[in-house]
Coordinates of N, CA and C in Angstrom, one line a residue:
Chain P
M1 N -3.4 -61.4 -13.2 CA -3.3 -60.5 -12.1 C -3.9 -61.2 -10.8
N2 N -3.1 -61.2 -9.7 CA -3.7 -61.9 -8.6 C -4.4 -60.9 -7.6
D3 N -4.8 -61.5 -6.6 CA -5.7 -60.7 -5.7 C -5.0 -59.5 -4.9
S4 N -3.7 -59.7 -4.6 CA -2.9 -58.7 -3.8 C -2.7 -57.5 -4.8
E5 N -2.4 -57.8 -6.1 CA -2.1 -56.8 -7.0 C -3.5 -55.9 -7.3
Q6 N -4.6 -56.8 -7.4 CA -5.9 -56.1 -7.6 C -6.1 -55.2 -6.5
S7 N -6.1 -55.6 -5.3 CA -6.4 -54.7 -4.2 C -5.4 -53.5 -4.0
G8 N -4.2 -53.7 -4.5 CA -3.2 -52.5 -4.6 C -3.6 -51.5 -5.7
W9 N -4.3 -51.9 -6.7 CA -4.7 -51.0 -7.7 C -6.1 -50.3 -7.5
S10 N -6.9 -51.0 -6.6 CA -8.3 -50.5 -6.5 C -8.5 -49.1 -6.1
D11 N -7.4 -48.4 -5.4 CA -7.6 -47.0 -5.1 C -6.5 -46.2 -5.7
T12 N -6.0 -46.7 -6.9 CA -5.1 -45.9 -7.6 C -5.5 -45.5 -8.9
T13 N -4.8 -44.6 -9.6 CA -5.3 -44.2 -10.9 C -4.3 -44.8 -12.0
I14 N -4.6 -44.5 -13.3 CA -3.7 -45.0 -14.2 C -2.2 -44.8 -14.0
D15 N -1.5 -45.9 -14.1 CA 0.0 -45.9 -13.7 C 0.8 -46.7 -14.7
D16 N 1.6 -46.0 -15.5 CA 2.4 -46.6 -16.6 C 3.4 -47.6 -16.0
A17 N 4.0 -47.4 -14.8 CA 5.0 -48.3 -14.3 C 4.3 -49.6 -14.0
Q18 N 3.1 -49.6 -13.3 CA 2.4 -50.7 -13.0 C 1.9 -51.5 -14.2
A19 N 1.5 -50.7 -15.3 CA 1.0 -51.3 -16.5 C 2.1 -52.1 -17.2
Q20 N 3.3 -51.7 -17.2 CA 4.4 -52.2 -17.9 C 4.6 -53.7 -17.4
R21 N 4.2 -53.9 -16.1 CA 4.6 -55.2 -15.6 C 3.5 -56.3 -15.9
N22 N 2.4 -55.8 -16.6 CA 1.3 -56.7 -17.0 C 0.8 -56.3 -18.4
P23 N 1.0 -57.2 -19.4 CA 0.7 -56.9 -20.8 C -0.7 -56.5 -20.9
E24 N -1.7 -57.3 -20.3 CA -3.1 -57.0 -20.5 C -3.5 -55.6 -19.9
V25 N -2.9 -55.2 -18.8 CA -3.2 -53.9 -18.2 C -2.5 -52.9 -19.1
S26 N -1.4 -53.2 -19.6 CA -0.7 -52.3 -20.6 C -1.6 -51.9 -21.8
R27 N -2.3 -52.9 -22.4 CA -3.2 -52.7 -23.5 C -4.5 -52.0 -23.0
D28 N -4.9 -52.1 -21.9 CA -6.1 -51.5 -21.2 C -5.6 -49.9 -21.1
V29 N -4.4 -49.7 -20.6 CA -4.0 -48.3 -20.4 C -3.9 -47.6 -21.7
A30 N -3.3 -48.3 -22.7 CA -3.2 -47.6 -24.0 C -4.6 -47.3 -24.6
R31 N -5.6 -48.2 -24.4 CA -7.0 -48.0 -24.9 C -7.6 -46.8 -24.1
I32 N -7.4 -46.7 -22.7 CA -7.9 -45.6 -22.1 C -7.3 -44.3 -22.5
K33 N -6.0 -44.2 -22.8 CA -5.5 -43.0 -23.3 C -6.1 -42.6 -24.7
Q34 N -6.3 -43.6 -25.5 CA -7.0 -43.2 -26.8 C -8.4 -42.7 -26.6
L35 N -9.1 -43.3 -25.6 CA -10.5 -42.8 -25.4 C -10.5 -41.5 -24.8
R36 N -9.5 -41.2 -23.9 CA -9.3 -39.9 -23.3 C -9.1 -38.9 -24.3
Q37 N -8.4 -39.2 -25.3 CA -8.2 -38.3 -26.5 C -9.4 -37.9 -27.2
S38 N -10.3 -39.0 -27.4 CA -11.6 -38.7 -28.0 C -12.6 -37.9 -27.1
I39 N -12.5 -38.2 -25.8 CA -13.3 -37.5 -24.8 C -12.9 -35.8 -24.8
D40 N -11.5 -35.7 -24.9 CA -11.0 -34.3 -25.0 C -11.5 -33.6 -26.3
N41 N -11.5 -34.3 -27.4 CA -12.0 -33.8 -28.7 C -13.4 -33.4 -28.6
V42 N -14.2 -34.3 -28.0 CA -15.6 -34.0 -27.9 C -15.8 -32.8 -26.9
D43 N -15.1 -32.7 -25.9 CA -15.4 -31.6 -25.0 C -15.0 -30.3 -25.7
T44 N -13.8 -30.3 -26.5 CA -13.5 -29.0 -27.2 C -14.7 -28.7 -28.1
A45 N -15.4 -29.7 -28.9 CA -16.5 -29.4 -29.7 C -17.6 -28.8 -28.9
I46 N -17.9 -29.5 -27.8 CA -19.1 -29.0 -27.0 C -18.9 -27.7 -26.4
V47 N -17.7 -27.3 -25.8 CA -17.5 -25.9 -25.2 C -17.6 -24.9 -26.4
S48 N -17.0 -25.3 -27.6 CA -17.2 -24.3 -28.7 C -18.7 -24.1 -29.1
L49 N -19.4 -25.2 -29.1 CA -20.8 -25.0 -29.4 C -21.6 -24.3 -28.2
L50 N -21.2 -24.6 -27.0 CA -21.8 -23.7 -25.9 C -21.6 -22.2 -26.1
A51 N -20.4 -21.9 -26.6 CA -20.0 -20.4 -26.9 C -21.2 -20.0 -27.9
E52 N -21.4 -20.7 -29.0 CA -22.4 -20.3 -30.0 C -23.7 -20.1 -29.4
R53 N -24.2 -21.3 -28.5 CA -25.4 -21.2 -27.9 C -25.7 -20.0 -27.1
F54 N -24.7 -19.8 -26.3 CA -24.9 -18.6 -25.3 C -24.8 -17.2 -25.9
T55 N -24.1 -17.2 -27.2 CA -24.2 -16.0 -28.0 C -25.6 -15.8 -28.6
C56 N -26.2 -16.9 -28.9 CA -27.6 -16.8 -29.4 C -28.6 -16.4 -28.3
T57 N -28.4 -17.0 -27.1 CA -29.3 -16.7 -26.0 C -29.1 -15.4 -25.5
A58 N -27.8 -14.7 -25.5 CA -27.6 -13.3 -25.1 C -28.4 -12.4 -26.1
E59 N -28.5 -12.7 -27.4 CA -29.2 -11.9 -28.2 C -30.7 -12.1 -28.0
V60 N -31.1 -13.2 -27.7 CA -32.6 -13.4 -27.4 C -33.0 -12.6 -26.1
G61 N -32.1 -12.8 -25.1 CA -32.2 -12.0 -23.9 C -32.5 -10.5 -24.2
A62 N -31.5 -9.9 -25.0 CA -31.6 -8.6 -25.3 C -32.9 -8.2 -26.0
L63 N -33.3 -8.9 -27.0 CA -34.5 -8.7 -27.8 C -35.7 -8.8 -26.9
K64 N -35.8 -9.8 -26.1 CA -36.9 -10.0 -25.1 C -37.0 -8.8 -24.1
A65 N -35.8 -8.3 -23.6 CA -35.8 -7.2 -22.8 C -36.3 -6.0 -23.4
R66 N -35.9 -5.7 -24.7 CA -36.4 -4.6 -25.5 C -37.9 -4.6 -25.8
A67 N -38.4 -5.8 -26.1 CA -39.8 -5.9 -26.3 C -40.7 -6.1 -25.1
G68 N -40.0 -6.3 -24.0 CA -40.7 -6.5 -22.7 C -41.2 -7.8 -22.5
F69 N -40.7 -8.8 -23.2 CA -41.1 -10.2 -23.0 C -40.4 -10.8 -21.7
A70 N -41.0 -11.7 -21.1 CA -40.5 -12.4 -19.8 C -39.1 -13.2 -20.2
P71 N -38.2 -13.3 -19.3 CA -37.1 -14.0 -19.5 C -37.4 -15.5 -19.7
E72 N -38.4 -16.0 -19.0 CA -38.8 -17.4 -19.0 C -39.9 -17.6 -20.0
D73 N -40.0 -18.9 -20.6 CA -41.0 -19.2 -21.5 C -41.2 -20.8 -21.4
K74 N -42.2 -21.1 -20.5 CA -42.4 -22.4 -20.1 C -42.8 -23.4 -21.3
E75 N -43.6 -22.7 -22.2 CA -44.1 -23.5 -23.4 C -42.9 -23.9 -24.3
R76 N -42.1 -23.0 -24.5 CA -40.8 -23.2 -25.3 C -40.0 -24.3 -24.7
E77 N -39.8 -24.2 -23.3 CA -38.9 -25.2 -22.6 C -39.6 -26.6 -22.8
K78 N -40.8 -26.7 -22.7 CA -41.6 -28.0 -22.7 C -41.4 -28.6 -24.2
R79 N -41.5 -27.7 -25.3 CA -41.3 -28.2 -26.7 C -39.8 -28.7 -26.8
Q80 N -38.9 -27.9 -26.2 CA -37.4 -28.3 -26.3 C -37.2 -29.6 -25.7
S81 N -37.8 -29.8 -24.5 CA -37.6 -31.0 -23.7 C -38.0 -32.2 -24.4
E82 N -39.2 -32.1 -25.0 CA -39.7 -33.3 -25.8 C -38.8 -33.5 -27.1
R83 N -38.5 -32.6 -27.8 CA -37.6 -32.7 -29.0 C -36.3 -33.3 -28.5
L84 N -35.6 -32.7 -27.5 CA -34.3 -33.3 -27.1 C -34.3 -34.7 -26.5
H85 N -35.4 -35.1 -26.0 CA -35.7 -36.5 -25.5 C -35.5 -37.4 -26.7
Q86 N -36.1 -37.1 -27.8 CA -36.2 -37.8 -29.0 C -34.7 -37.9 -29.5
V87 N -34.1 -36.8 -29.6 CA -32.6 -36.7 -30.1 C -31.8 -37.7 -29.2
A88 N -32.0 -37.6 -27.8 CA -31.2 -38.6 -27.0 C -31.4 -40.0 -27.3
V89 N -32.7 -40.3 -27.4 CA -33.1 -41.7 -27.7 C -32.4 -42.1 -29.0
S90 N -32.5 -41.4 -30.1 CA -32.0 -41.8 -31.4 C -30.5 -41.9 -31.3
A91 N -29.8 -41.0 -30.5 CA -28.4 -40.9 -30.4 C -27.9 -42.1 -29.5
G92 N -28.7 -42.7 -28.7 CA -28.3 -43.7 -27.8 C -27.7 -43.1 -26.4
L93 N -28.2 -41.9 -26.0 CA -27.8 -41.3 -24.8 C -28.9 -41.5 -23.8
D94 N -28.4 -41.9 -22.5 CA -29.3 -41.9 -21.4 C -30.1 -40.6 -21.2
P95 N -31.5 -40.7 -21.4 CA -32.3 -39.4 -21.4 C -32.1 -38.6 -20.1
D96 N -31.7 -39.4 -19.0 CA -31.4 -38.7 -17.8 C -30.3 -37.6 -17.9
I97 N -29.2 -37.9 -18.8 CA -28.1 -37.0 -19.0 C -28.6 -35.9 -19.8
E98 N -29.4 -36.2 -20.9 CA -29.9 -35.1 -21.7 C -30.7 -34.1 -20.9
E99 N -31.6 -34.7 -20.0 CA -32.4 -33.9 -19.1 C -31.5 -32.9 -18.3
R100 N -30.6 -33.5 -17.7 CA -29.5 -32.7 -16.9 C -28.8 -31.6 -17.7
Y101 N -28.5 -32.0 -19.0 CA -27.9 -31.0 -19.8 C -28.8 -29.7 -20.1
H102 N -30.1 -30.2 -20.5 CA -31.1 -29.1 -20.8 C -31.4 -28.3 -19.6
E103 N -31.5 -28.9 -18.5 CA -31.8 -28.0 -17.2 C -30.6 -27.0 -16.9
F104 N -29.4 -27.6 -17.2 CA -28.2 -26.7 -17.0 C -28.1 -25.6 -17.9
V105 N -28.4 -25.7 -19.4 CA -28.3 -24.6 -20.2 C -29.5 -23.6 -20.1
V106 N -30.7 -24.2 -19.8 CA -31.8 -23.3 -19.6 C -31.7 -22.4 -18.3
T107 N -31.2 -23.0 -17.3 CA -31.0 -22.3 -16.0 C -30.0 -21.2 -16.2
E108 N -28.9 -21.4 -17.0 CA -27.9 -20.4 -17.1 C -28.4 -19.4 -18.1
A109 N -29.1 -19.7 -19.1 CA -29.6 -18.8 -20.1 C -30.6 -17.7 -19.4
K110 N -31.5 -18.4 -18.6 CA -32.5 -17.6 -17.8 C -31.9 -16.5 -16.9
K111 N -30.8 -17.1 -16.1 CA -30.1 -16.1 -15.2 C -29.5 -14.9 -16.0
R112 N -29.0 -15.3 -17.2 CA -28.3 -14.2 -18.0 C -29.4 -13.2 -18.7
H113 N -30.6 -13.9 -19.1 CA -31.7 -13.0 -19.6 C -32.1 -12.1 -18.6
Q114 N -32.1 -12.5 -17.2 CA -32.6 -11.6 -16.2 C -31.5 -10.5 -16.0
R115 N -30.3 -10.9 -16.0 CA -29.3 -9.8 -15.9 C -29.3 -8.8 -17.0
I116 N -29.7 -9.3 -18.3 CA -29.7 -8.4 -19.4 C -30.9 -7.5 -19.2
A117 N -32.1 -8.0 -18.7 CA -33.3 -7.3 -18.5 C -33.0 -6.2 -17.4
D118 N -32.3 -6.6 -16.3 CA -32.0 -5.7 -15.2 C -31.1 -4.5 -15.8
A119 N -30.3 -4.8 -16.7 CA -29.4 -3.7 -17.3 C -30.0 -3.0 -18.5
G120 N -31.4 -3.1 -18.6 CA -32.2 -2.3 -19.5 C -32.0 -3.0 -20.9
G121 N -31.7 -4.2 -21.1 CA -31.6 -4.7 -22.5 C -30.2 -4.7 -23.0
D122 N -29.1 -4.5 -22.2 CA -27.8 -4.3 -22.7 C -27.2 -5.8 -22.5
P123 N -26.9 -6.6 -23.6 CA -26.2 -7.8 -23.4 C -24.7 -7.6 -23.0
G124 N -24.3 -6.4 -23.1 CA -22.9 -6.1 -22.7 C -22.8 -6.3 -21.2
A125 N -24.0 -6.3 -20.5 CA -24.0 -6.5 -19.0 C -23.4 -7.9 -18.6
L126 N -23.3 -8.8 -19.6 CA -22.7 -10.1 -19.3 C -21.2 -10.1 -19.2
G127 N -20.6 -9.1 -19.9 CA -19.1 -9.0 -19.9 C -18.5 -9.8 -21.0
V128 N -19.1 -11.0 -21.3 CA -18.6 -11.9 -22.4 C -19.8 -12.2 -23.2
S129 N -19.5 -13.1 -24.2 CA -20.6 -13.3 -25.3 C -21.7 -14.2 -24.8
A130 N -21.5 -14.8 -23.5 CA -22.5 -15.7 -22.9 C -23.7 -14.8 -22.4
Chain Y
M1 N -43.6 2.0 -28.7 CA -44.2 1.1 -27.6 C -44.4 2.0 -26.4
N2 N -45.7 2.2 -25.9 CA -45.8 3.1 -24.8 C -45.7 2.3 -23.5
D3 N -45.7 3.0 -22.3 CA -45.4 2.3 -21.1 C -46.5 1.3 -20.6
S4 N -47.7 1.6 -21.0 CA -48.8 0.5 -20.5 C -48.6 -0.7 -21.3
E5 N -48.3 -0.7 -22.7 CA -47.9 -1.8 -23.4 C -46.7 -2.6 -22.8
Q6 N -45.7 -1.8 -22.5 CA -44.5 -2.3 -21.9 C -44.8 -3.2 -20.7
S7 N -45.6 -2.6 -19.8 CA -45.9 -3.3 -18.5 C -46.8 -4.5 -18.8
G8 N -47.7 -4.3 -19.8 CA -48.5 -5.6 -20.1 C -47.8 -6.7 -20.6
W9 N -46.6 -6.4 -21.3 CA -45.8 -7.6 -21.8 C -44.7 -8.1 -20.9
S10 N -44.5 -7.4 -19.9 CA -43.3 -7.7 -19.0 C -43.4 -9.2 -18.3
D11 N -44.7 -9.6 -18.3 CA -44.7 -11.0 -17.7 C -45.2 -12.0 -18.7
T12 N -45.1 -11.6 -20.0 CA -45.7 -12.5 -21.0 C -44.6 -13.0 -21.9
T13 N -44.9 -14.0 -22.7 CA -43.9 -14.7 -23.6 C -44.1 -14.2 -24.9
I14 N -43.4 -14.7 -25.9 CA -43.5 -14.2 -27.4 C -44.9 -14.5 -27.8
D15 N -45.5 -13.4 -28.3 CA -47.0 -13.5 -28.7 C -47.2 -12.9 -30.1
D16 N -47.4 -13.7 -31.1 CA -47.5 -13.3 -32.5 C -48.6 -12.2 -32.8
A17 N -49.8 -12.3 -32.0 CA -50.8 -11.4 -32.1 C -50.3 -9.9 -31.6
Q18 N -49.7 -9.9 -30.5 CA -49.2 -8.6 -30.0 C -48.1 -8.1 -31.0
A19 N -47.2 -9.0 -31.4 CA -46.2 -8.6 -32.3 C -46.7 -7.9 -33.6
Q20 N -47.8 -8.4 -34.1 CA -48.4 -7.8 -35.4 C -48.8 -6.4 -35.3
R21 N -49.1 -6.0 -34.0 CA -49.6 -4.7 -33.9 C -48.4 -3.7 -33.7
N22 N -47.1 -4.1 -33.8 CA -46.0 -3.3 -33.7 C -44.8 -3.8 -34.6
P23 N -44.5 -3.1 -35.6 CA -43.6 -3.6 -36.7 C -42.2 -3.9 -36.0
E24 N -41.8 -3.0 -34.9 CA -40.5 -3.2 -34.3 C -40.6 -4.6 -33.6
V25 N -41.5 -4.8 -32.8 CA -41.7 -6.0 -32.0 C -41.8 -7.2 -32.9
S26 N -42.6 -7.0 -34.1 CA -42.6 -8.0 -35.2 C -41.2 -8.5 -35.6
R27 N -40.4 -7.5 -35.8 CA -39.0 -7.9 -36.4 C -38.2 -8.5 -35.2
D28 N -38.4 -8.1 -34.1 CA -37.7 -8.8 -32.8 C -38.1 -10.3 -32.8
V29 N -39.5 -10.5 -32.8 CA -40.0 -11.8 -32.8 C -39.4 -12.8 -33.8
A30 N -39.4 -12.2 -35.1 CA -38.9 -12.9 -36.1 C -37.4 -13.4 -35.9
R31 N -36.7 -12.5 -35.4 CA -35.2 -12.6 -35.1 C -35.1 -13.7 -33.9
I32 N -36.0 -13.6 -32.9 CA -36.0 -14.6 -31.8 C -36.2 -16.1 -32.3
K33 N -37.1 -16.1 -33.3 CA -37.5 -17.4 -33.8 C -36.3 -18.0 -34.6
Q34 N -35.6 -17.0 -35.4 CA -34.4 -17.5 -36.1 C -33.3 -18.1 -35.1
L35 N -33.1 -17.3 -34.1 CA -32.1 -17.6 -33.0 C -32.4 -18.9 -32.3
R36 N -33.8 -19.1 -32.1 CA -34.3 -20.4 -31.4 C -34.0 -21.5 -32.3
Q37 N -34.1 -21.4 -33.6 CA -33.7 -22.5 -34.6 C -32.2 -22.8 -34.5
S38 N -31.4 -21.9 -34.4 CA -29.9 -22.0 -34.2 C -29.7 -22.8 -32.9
I39 N -30.4 -22.3 -31.7 CA -30.2 -22.9 -30.5 C -30.6 -24.4 -30.5
D40 N -31.6 -24.6 -31.2 CA -32.1 -26.1 -31.3 C -31.1 -26.9 -32.1
N41 N -30.5 -26.4 -33.1 CA -29.5 -27.0 -33.9 C -28.3 -27.4 -33.0
V42 N -27.8 -26.3 -32.3 CA -26.7 -26.6 -31.4 C -27.0 -27.6 -30.3
D43 N -28.2 -27.6 -29.8 CA -28.6 -28.7 -28.9 C -28.6 -30.0 -29.5
T44 N -29.0 -30.1 -30.7 CA -29.0 -31.4 -31.3 C -27.5 -31.9 -31.4
A45 N -26.7 -31.1 -31.9 CA -25.2 -31.4 -32.0 C -24.8 -31.7 -30.6
I46 N -25.0 -31.0 -29.6 CA -24.4 -31.3 -28.3 C -24.9 -32.6 -27.7
V47 N -26.2 -32.9 -27.8 CA -26.7 -34.1 -27.3 C -26.2 -35.3 -28.1
S48 N -25.9 -35.2 -29.3 CA -25.3 -36.2 -30.1 C -23.9 -36.4 -29.6
L49 N -23.1 -35.3 -29.4 CA -21.8 -35.4 -28.9 C -21.7 -36.0 -27.5
L50 N -22.6 -35.6 -26.7 CA -22.7 -36.2 -25.3 C -22.8 -37.7 -25.5
A51 N -23.7 -38.2 -26.3 CA -23.8 -39.7 -26.6 C -22.4 -40.3 -26.9
E52 N -21.6 -39.7 -27.7 CA -20.3 -40.1 -28.0 C -19.5 -40.2 -26.8
R53 N -19.5 -39.1 -26.1 CA -18.7 -38.9 -24.9 C -18.9 -39.9 -23.9
F54 N -20.2 -40.2 -23.6 CA -20.6 -41.2 -22.6 C -20.4 -42.7 -23.0
T55 N -20.4 -42.9 -24.4 CA -19.9 -44.1 -24.8 C -18.5 -44.4 -24.6
C56 N -17.7 -43.3 -24.8 CA -16.3 -43.4 -24.5 C -16.0 -43.6 -23.0
T57 N -16.7 -42.9 -22.1 CA -16.4 -43.0 -20.7 C -17.0 -44.3 -20.2
A58 N -18.0 -44.9 -20.8 CA -18.4 -46.2 -20.4 C -17.4 -47.3 -20.6
E59 N -16.7 -47.2 -21.7 CA -15.6 -48.1 -22.0 C -14.5 -47.9 -21.1
V60 N -14.1 -46.6 -20.8 CA -13.1 -46.3 -19.9 C -13.4 -46.9 -18.5
G61 N -14.8 -46.7 -18.1 CA -15.2 -47.3 -16.8 C -15.0 -48.8 -16.7
A62 N -15.3 -49.6 -17.9 CA -15.1 -51.0 -17.9 C -13.8 -51.3 -17.8
L63 N -12.8 -50.7 -18.6 CA -11.4 -50.9 -18.5 C -10.8 -50.7 -17.1
K64 N -11.2 -49.6 -16.6 CA -10.7 -49.3 -15.3 C -11.1 -50.4 -14.3
A65 N -12.3 -50.7 -14.3 CA -12.9 -51.8 -13.4 C -12.2 -53.1 -13.7
R66 N -11.8 -53.5 -14.8 CA -11.1 -54.7 -15.2 C -9.7 -54.7 -14.5
A67 N -9.0 -53.5 -14.8 CA -7.7 -53.4 -14.3 C -7.5 -52.9 -12.8
G68 N -8.6 -52.7 -12.3 CA -8.7 -52.4 -10.8 C -8.3 -51.0 -10.5
F69 N -8.4 -50.1 -11.5 CA -8.0 -48.7 -11.3 C -9.3 -48.0 -10.7
A70 N -9.0 -46.9 -9.9 CA -10.1 -46.3 -9.3 C -11.0 -45.5 -10.3
P71 N -12.3 -45.3 -10.0 CA -13.2 -44.6 -10.9 C -12.8 -43.1 -11.1
E72 N -12.2 -42.5 -9.9 CA -11.8 -41.1 -9.9 C -10.4 -40.9 -10.3
D73 N -10.0 -39.8 -11.0 CA -8.6 -39.5 -11.3 C -8.5 -38.0 -11.2
K74 N -8.1 -37.5 -9.9 CA -8.0 -36.0 -9.7 C -7.0 -35.3 -10.7
E75 N -5.9 -36.0 -10.9 CA -4.9 -35.4 -11.8 C -5.4 -35.1 -13.3
R76 N -6.1 -36.1 -13.7 CA -6.8 -36.1 -15.1 C -7.8 -34.9 -15.1
E77 N -8.6 -34.8 -14.1 CA -9.6 -33.9 -14.0 C -9.0 -32.4 -13.9
K78 N -7.8 -32.2 -13.3 CA -7.2 -31.1 -13.1 C -6.7 -30.5 -14.5
R79 N -6.0 -31.6 -15.3 CA -5.5 -31.3 -16.6 C -6.7 -30.9 -17.6
Q80 N -7.8 -31.5 -17.4 CA -8.9 -31.3 -18.3 C -9.4 -29.9 -18.1
S81 N -9.6 -29.6 -16.8 CA -10.1 -28.2 -16.4 C -9.3 -27.2 -16.9
E82 N -7.9 -27.3 -16.9 CA -7.1 -26.2 -17.5 C -7.2 -26.1 -18.8
R83 N -7.3 -27.3 -19.5 CA -7.3 -27.2 -21.0 C -8.7 -26.6 -21.4
L84 N -9.7 -27.1 -20.8 CA -11.0 -26.6 -21.3 C -11.2 -25.1 -20.8
H85 N -10.6 -24.5 -19.9 CA -10.6 -23.1 -19.5 C -10.1 -22.5 -20.7
Q86 N -9.0 -22.8 -21.3 CA -8.4 -22.2 -22.4 C -9.3 -22.2 -23.7
V87 N -9.9 -23.4 -23.9 CA -10.9 -23.5 -25.0 C -12.0 -22.5 -24.9
A88 N -12.5 -22.4 -23.6 CA -13.6 -21.5 -23.4 C -13.2 -20.1 -23.6
V89 N -12.0 -19.6 -23.1 CA -11.5 -18.3 -23.4 C -11.3 -18.0 -24.9
S90 N -10.8 -19.0 -25.6 CA -10.6 -18.9 -27.0 C -11.9 -18.7 -27.8
A91 N -12.9 -19.4 -27.3 CA -14.2 -19.6 -28.0 C -15.1 -18.4 -27.6
G92 N -14.8 -17.6 -26.6 CA -15.5 -16.5 -26.1 C -16.7 -16.9 -25.2
L93 N -16.5 -18.0 -24.5 CA -17.6 -18.6 -23.6 C -17.2 -18.2 -22.1
D94 N -18.1 -17.7 -21.4 CA -18.0 -17.4 -20.0 C -17.4 -18.7 -19.3
P95 N -16.1 -18.6 -18.8 CA -15.5 -19.8 -18.1 C -16.4 -20.4 -17.1
D96 N -17.3 -19.6 -16.5 CA -18.2 -20.1 -15.4 C -19.0 -21.2 -16.0
I97 N -19.5 -21.0 -17.1 CA -20.4 -22.0 -17.9 C -19.7 -23.3 -18.2
E98 N -18.4 -23.0 -18.7 CA -17.5 -24.2 -19.1 C -17.2 -25.0 -17.8
E99 N -17.0 -24.3 -16.7 CA -16.8 -25.0 -15.4 C -18.0 -25.9 -15.1
R100 N -19.1 -25.3 -15.1 CA -20.3 -26.1 -14.8 C -20.5 -27.3 -15.8
Y101 N -20.3 -27.0 -17.0 CA -20.4 -28.2 -18.1 C -19.5 -29.3 -17.6
H102 N -18.2 -28.9 -17.2 CA -17.2 -30.0 -16.9 C -17.6 -30.6 -15.7
E103 N -18.1 -30.0 -14.7 CA -18.5 -30.6 -13.5 C -19.6 -31.6 -13.7
F104 N -20.5 -31.1 -14.5 CA -21.7 -32.0 -14.8 C -21.2 -33.3 -15.5
V105 N -20.4 -33.3 -16.6 CA -20.1 -34.4 -17.3 C -19.1 -35.3 -16.4
V106 N -18.2 -34.8 -15.6 CA -17.3 -35.6 -14.8 C -18.1 -36.3 -13.7
T107 N -19.1 -35.5 -13.1 CA -19.9 -36.2 -12.1 C -20.8 -37.3 -12.6
E108 N -21.4 -37.1 -13.8 CA -22.1 -38.2 -14.4 C -21.3 -39.4 -14.8
A109 N -20.2 -39.1 -15.4 CA -19.2 -40.2 -15.7 C -18.7 -41.1 -14.5
K110 N -18.3 -40.4 -13.4 CA -17.9 -41.0 -12.2 C -19.0 -41.8 -11.6
K111 N -20.2 -41.4 -11.6 CA -21.3 -42.1 -11.1 C -21.5 -43.4 -11.9
R112 N -21.3 -43.3 -13.2 CA -21.5 -44.5 -14.0 C -20.3 -45.5 -14.0
H113 N -19.0 -44.8 -13.8 CA -17.8 -45.8 -13.5 C -18.1 -46.5 -12.3
Q114 N -18.6 -46.0 -11.2 CA -18.9 -46.6 -9.9 C -19.9 -47.8 -10.2
R115 N -20.9 -47.6 -10.9 CA -21.9 -48.5 -11.2 C -21.3 -49.7 -12.0
I116 N -20.5 -49.4 -12.9 CA -19.8 -50.4 -13.8 C -18.9 -51.3 -12.9
A117 N -18.1 -50.6 -12.0 CA -17.2 -51.3 -11.1 C -18.0 -52.2 -10.1
D118 N -19.3 -51.7 -9.7 CA -20.0 -52.5 -8.8 C -20.5 -53.7 -9.4
A119 N -20.8 -53.6 -10.8 CA -21.3 -54.8 -11.6 C -20.1 -55.6 -12.1
G120 N -18.9 -55.4 -11.5 CA -17.8 -56.3 -11.8 C -17.2 -56.0 -13.3
G121 N -17.4 -54.7 -13.7 CA -16.8 -54.2 -14.9 C -17.6 -54.4 -16.2
D122 N -18.9 -54.7 -16.0 CA -19.8 -54.8 -17.1 C -20.5 -53.5 -17.5
P123 N -20.2 -52.9 -18.6 CA -20.7 -51.7 -19.0 C -22.3 -51.8 -19.3
G124 N -22.7 -53.0 -19.5 CA -24.1 -53.3 -19.8 C -25.0 -53.0 -18.4
A125 N -24.2 -52.8 -17.3 CA -25.0 -52.4 -16.1 C -25.6 -51.0 -16.2
L126 N -25.2 -50.3 -17.2 CA -25.8 -49.0 -17.4 C -27.2 -49.0 -18.3
G127 N -27.4 -50.1 -18.9 CA -28.5 -50.3 -19.7 C -28.6 -49.5 -21.0
V128 N -27.8 -48.5 -21.0 CA -27.7 -47.6 -22.2 C -26.2 -47.4 -22.5
S129 N -26.0 -46.7 -23.7 CA -24.4 -46.5 -24.0 C -23.8 -45.5 -23.1
A130 N -24.5 -44.9 -22.2 CA -23.9 -43.9 -21.4 C -23.2 -44.6 -20.2

């Protein structure tokens, strides 16, 4: 691949026509497509698991509202963080990504706990299983 | 549970001592603990899957950098969004949560693709498998 081709591709996306003119790029494009299939499969699994997670947290939210417990539990969050950090290290995931994941789900769960509490403990207030 | 107990709990977290004084609250606390175990199991699965996902995207980033393709691919993102929306609806997950998940992983992957491109296509630039 020469410099002018290189600069021509640097702001473009995967392109089958360009790939066919270069066997090495063709192999790379085939491998990218294979990896994208794996990424899509992982996303399907994660979105399905998030549905389970938010079904669980909706029930926790309803039980907390009924018992009068606060939507937030700092001690629980701290224990979760420490545990998930270890899971990330064992799995070879950048702990920064794991922290962002945890922050995302805890923030969403707490928002929903508050909405359930405001609706007098009715998880139906969420409209969906989340 | 009377009103004064209710207000005493409204800013507190799960408390075994308080729970033991009220059988209904005791049952709720036991159920919350059970749900938290499920939530922890789901988190372990998701963090492990995120490790796989970012291993795949690191390889995509290295291949894109080698072929001179851009780190970003708007068409791919659009197709992913539409597909994941359907997965979320089928799974009973609030599509708002699925959109935030997708935004989170795409943003992190693109940041890492750029770092790999800046390092001349070396995924080792990330230091970890992400």
